[in-house]
Coordinates of C-alpha atoms in Angstrom, one line a residue:
X1286 CA 34.8 -53.1 52.1
X1287 CA 37.3 -54.7 54.5
X1288 CA 38.0 -51.5 56.5
X1289 CA 34.3 -51.0 57.2
X1290 CA 34.2 -54.1 59.4
X1291 CA 36.7 -52.3 61.7
X1292 CA 34.4 -49.3 62.3
X1293 CA 32.4 -48.9 65.5
X1294 CA 28.6 -48.7 65.3
X1295 CA 28.7 -45.0 66.0
X1296 CA 31.2 -44.5 63.2
X1297 CA 29.0 -46.5 60.9
X1298 CA 26.0 -44.4 61.8
X1299 CA 27.9 -41.2 60.9
X1300 CA 28.8 -42.7 57.5
X1301 CA 25.2 -44.0 57.0
X1302 CA 23.8 -40.5 57.7
X1303 CA 25.9 -39.2 54.9
X1304 CA 24.4 -41.8 52.5
X1305 CA 27.3 -44.3 52.5
X1306 CA 26.0 -47.5 51.1
X1307 CA 29.0 -49.5 52.2
X1308 CA 28.3 -48.5 55.8
X1309 CA 24.7 -49.6 55.4
X1310 CA 25.9 -53.0 54.0
X1311 CA 28.2 -53.4 57.0
X1312 CA 25.4 -52.6 59.5
X1313 CA 23.1 -55.0 57.5
X1314 CA 25.7 -57.8 57.7
X1315 CA 26.5 -57.1 61.3
X1316 CA 23.0 -57.2 62.6
X1317 CA 20.9 -59.3 60.1
X1318 CA 21.4 -62.7 61.7
X1319 CA 20.9 -61.7 65.3
X1320 CA 17.8 -59.7 64.4
X1321 CA 16.4 -62.5 62.3
X1322 CA 17.0 -65.0 65.2
X1323 CA 15.0 -62.7 67.5
X1324 CA 12.2 -62.0 65.1
X1325 CA 11.8 -65.6 64.0
X1326 CA 11.5 -66.5 67.7
X1327 CA 8.5 -64.2 67.8
X1328 CA 6.8 -65.0 64.5
X1329 CA 7.8 -68.7 64.0
X1330 CA 7.6 -68.1 60.3
X1331 CA 10.7 -67.7 58.1
X1332 CA 9.1 -65.6 55.3
X1333 CA 7.3 -63.2 57.8
X1334 CA 10.5 -62.8 59.8
X1335 CA 12.5 -62.0 56.7
X1336 CA 9.9 -59.4 55.6
X1337 CA 10.0 -57.7 59.0
X1338 CA 13.9 -57.5 58.9
X1339 CA 13.8 -56.2 55.3
X1340 CA 11.4 -53.5 56.3
X1341 CA 13.5 -52.5 59.4
X1342 CA 16.6 -52.1 57.2
X1343 CA 14.7 -50.3 54.5
X1344 CA 13.5 -47.8 57.1
X1345 CA 17.0 -47.5 58.6
X1346 CA 18.3 -46.4 55.1
X1347 CA 15.4 -44.1 54.4
X1348 CA 15.5 -42.4 57.8
X1349 CA 19.2 -42.5 58.3
X1350 CA 19.6 -38.7 58.5
X1351 CA 17.3 -38.6 61.5
X1352 CA 19.3 -41.0 63.6
X1353 CA 21.3 -39.5 66.5
X1354 CA 25.0 -40.1 66.2
X1355 CA 25.3 -41.4 69.8
X1356 CA 22.3 -43.7 69.4
X1357 CA 22.7 -47.4 70.4
X1358 CA 22.4 -49.0 67.0
X1359 CA 21.6 -52.5 68.4
X1360 CA 19.0 -51.0 70.7
X1361 CA 17.5 -49.0 67.8
X1362 CA 17.1 -52.1 65.7
X1363 CA 15.9 -54.4 68.5
X1364 CA 13.2 -51.8 69.4
X1365 CA 12.1 -51.5 65.8
X1366 CA 11.8 -55.3 65.6
X1367 CA 9.8 -55.5 68.8
X1368 CA 7.5 -52.6 67.8
X1369 CA 6.8 -54.1 64.4
X1370 CA 5.6 -57.4 66.0
X1371 CA 3.6 -55.5 68.6
X1372 CA 1.9 -53.6 65.8
X1373 CA 0.9 -56.9 64.3
X1374 CA -0.6 -58.0 67.7
X1375 CA -2.6 -54.8 67.9
X1376 CA -3.9 -54.8 64.4
X1377 CA -5.0 -58.4 64.0
X1378 CA -6.1 -61.4 65.9
X1379 CA -2.7 -63.0 65.7
X1380 CA -1.6 -66.6 66.3
X1381 CA -1.1 -67.2 70.0
X1382 CA 2.6 -68.0 69.7
X1383 CA 3.3 -64.4 68.6
X1384 CA 2.4 -63.2 72.1
X1385 CA 3.9 -66.3 73.7
X1386 CA 7.4 -65.7 72.4
X1387 CA 7.6 -62.0 72.9
X1388 CA 8.3 -62.6 76.6
X1389 CA 11.4 -64.5 75.7
X1390 CA 12.5 -61.8 73.3
X1391 CA 12.1 -59.1 75.9
X1392 CA 13.8 -61.0 78.7
X1393 CA 16.8 -62.0 76.5
X1394 CA 17.4 -58.5 75.3
X1395 CA 19.4 -56.0 77.4
X1396 CA 16.7 -53.9 79.1
X1397 CA 18.7 -50.8 78.5
X1398 CA 18.2 -51.2 74.8
X1399 CA 14.4 -51.5 75.1
X1400 CA 12.4 -48.4 75.6
X1401 CA 9.3 -48.7 77.8
X1402 CA 6.1 -49.6 76.1
X1403 CA 3.6 -46.9 75.8
X1404 CA 0.8 -47.4 78.4
X1405 CA -1.8 -46.6 75.7
X1406 CA -0.5 -49.5 73.6
X1407 CA -0.7 -51.9 76.5
X1408 CA -4.3 -50.7 77.2
X1409 CA -5.2 -51.3 73.6
X1410 CA -3.9 -54.9 73.7
X1411 CA -5.8 -55.5 77.0
X1412 CA -8.9 -54.0 75.6
X1413 CA -8.8 -56.3 72.6
X1414 CA -8.5 -59.3 74.9
X1415 CA -11.5 -58.1 76.9
X1416 CA -13.5 -57.8 73.8
X1417 CA -12.7 -61.4 72.9
X1418 CA -14.3 -62.7 76.1
X1419 CA -17.7 -64.5 75.9
X1420 CA -20.4 -61.8 76.0
X1421 CA -21.8 -62.4 79.6
X1422 CA -18.3 -62.7 81.0
X1423 CA -17.2 -59.6 79.2
X1424 CA -20.2 -57.6 80.5
X1425 CA -19.5 -58.7 84.1
X1426 CA -15.8 -58.0 83.8
X1427 CA -16.3 -54.5 82.4
X1428 CA -18.8 -53.6 85.1
X1429 CA -16.2 -54.8 87.7
X1430 CA -13.1 -53.1 86.1
X1431 CA -14.4 -50.1 84.2
X1432 CA -17.3 -49.1 86.3
X1433 CA -15.8 -50.3 89.6
X1434 CA -18.9 -52.0 90.8
X1435 CA -18.7 -54.6 93.6
X1436 CA -19.6 -58.2 92.9
X1437 CA -22.8 -57.6 95.0
X1438 CA -23.8 -54.6 92.9
X1439 CA -23.2 -56.5 89.6
X1440 CA -25.2 -59.4 90.9
X1441 CA -28.1 -57.2 91.7
X1442 CA -27.9 -55.3 88.4
X1443 CA -27.8 -58.5 86.3
X1444 CA -30.0 -60.6 88.6
X1445 CA -27.2 -63.1 89.3
X1446 CA -25.8 -64.6 92.4
X1447 CA -22.7 -63.0 94.0
X1448 CA -20.9 -66.4 93.5
X1449 CA -21.6 -66.4 89.8
X1450 CA -20.3 -62.9 89.4
X1451 CA -17.2 -63.7 91.4
X1452 CA -16.6 -66.8 89.3
X1453 CA -17.0 -65.0 86.0
X1454 CA -14.5 -62.3 87.0
X1455 CA -12.0 -64.9 88.1
X1456 CA -12.5 -66.8 84.8
X1457 CA -12.0 -63.6 82.8
X1458 CA -8.8 -62.9 84.6
X1459 CA -7.7 -66.5 84.0
X1460 CA -8.1 -65.9 80.3
X1461 CA -6.7 -62.4 80.0
X1462 CA -3.8 -62.5 82.6
X1463 CA -1.7 -65.2 80.9
X1464 CA -2.0 -63.7 77.5
X1465 CA -0.8 -60.3 78.7
X1466 CA 1.9 -61.8 80.9
X1467 CA 3.2 -63.7 77.9
X1468 CA 3.8 -60.4 76.2
X1469 CA 6.1 -59.5 79.1
X1470 CA 3.9 -57.1 81.0
X1471 CA 3.5 -58.8 84.3
X1472 CA 4.2 -55.6 86.3
X1473 CA 1.6 -53.5 84.3
X1474 CA -1.0 -56.2 84.6
X1475 CA -0.8 -55.9 88.4
X1476 CA -2.0 -52.3 88.0
X1477 CA -4.5 -52.7 85.2
X1478 CA -6.0 -56.0 86.0
X1479 CA -5.7 -56.0 89.8

């Protein structure tokens, strides 16, 4: 096993692709602790973090033959970890600290190793946040953002004052904006929630 520790990541990938279990063990030992630290930072739960890491490495072994030889192994594993947590955010109403700590994860990871998030995924997360707004606020916000009605048009439609409409839109943004920004999408939010 000693010689495996001297192999580069790309050499280990080549061996892994041919079904070399020692190469897999070396990758596991090389990346487990750094990945665990990052995932734990997102989930704040030891067991959940370990489950995520276990799944990432299981998939790495199962899908080894599909990995490109020149792939950045660290980037591949970091991206898998981040996507796994984002999937959790999309599928369930997750504890607030999930989202809160993703920003730290993204900012501390080399941007070159992180592929850009799919806009569809971002829209889905934002849509879930909109759906969680109080009913009246949500209705006003959707008329403003989805139907592009002015505050005056919304006020007339719902028999409210312009000021009430303006306040409700501002309040909706105050709720949604920090949540999305905490996930590390401050640029995208300028476009989607402008």
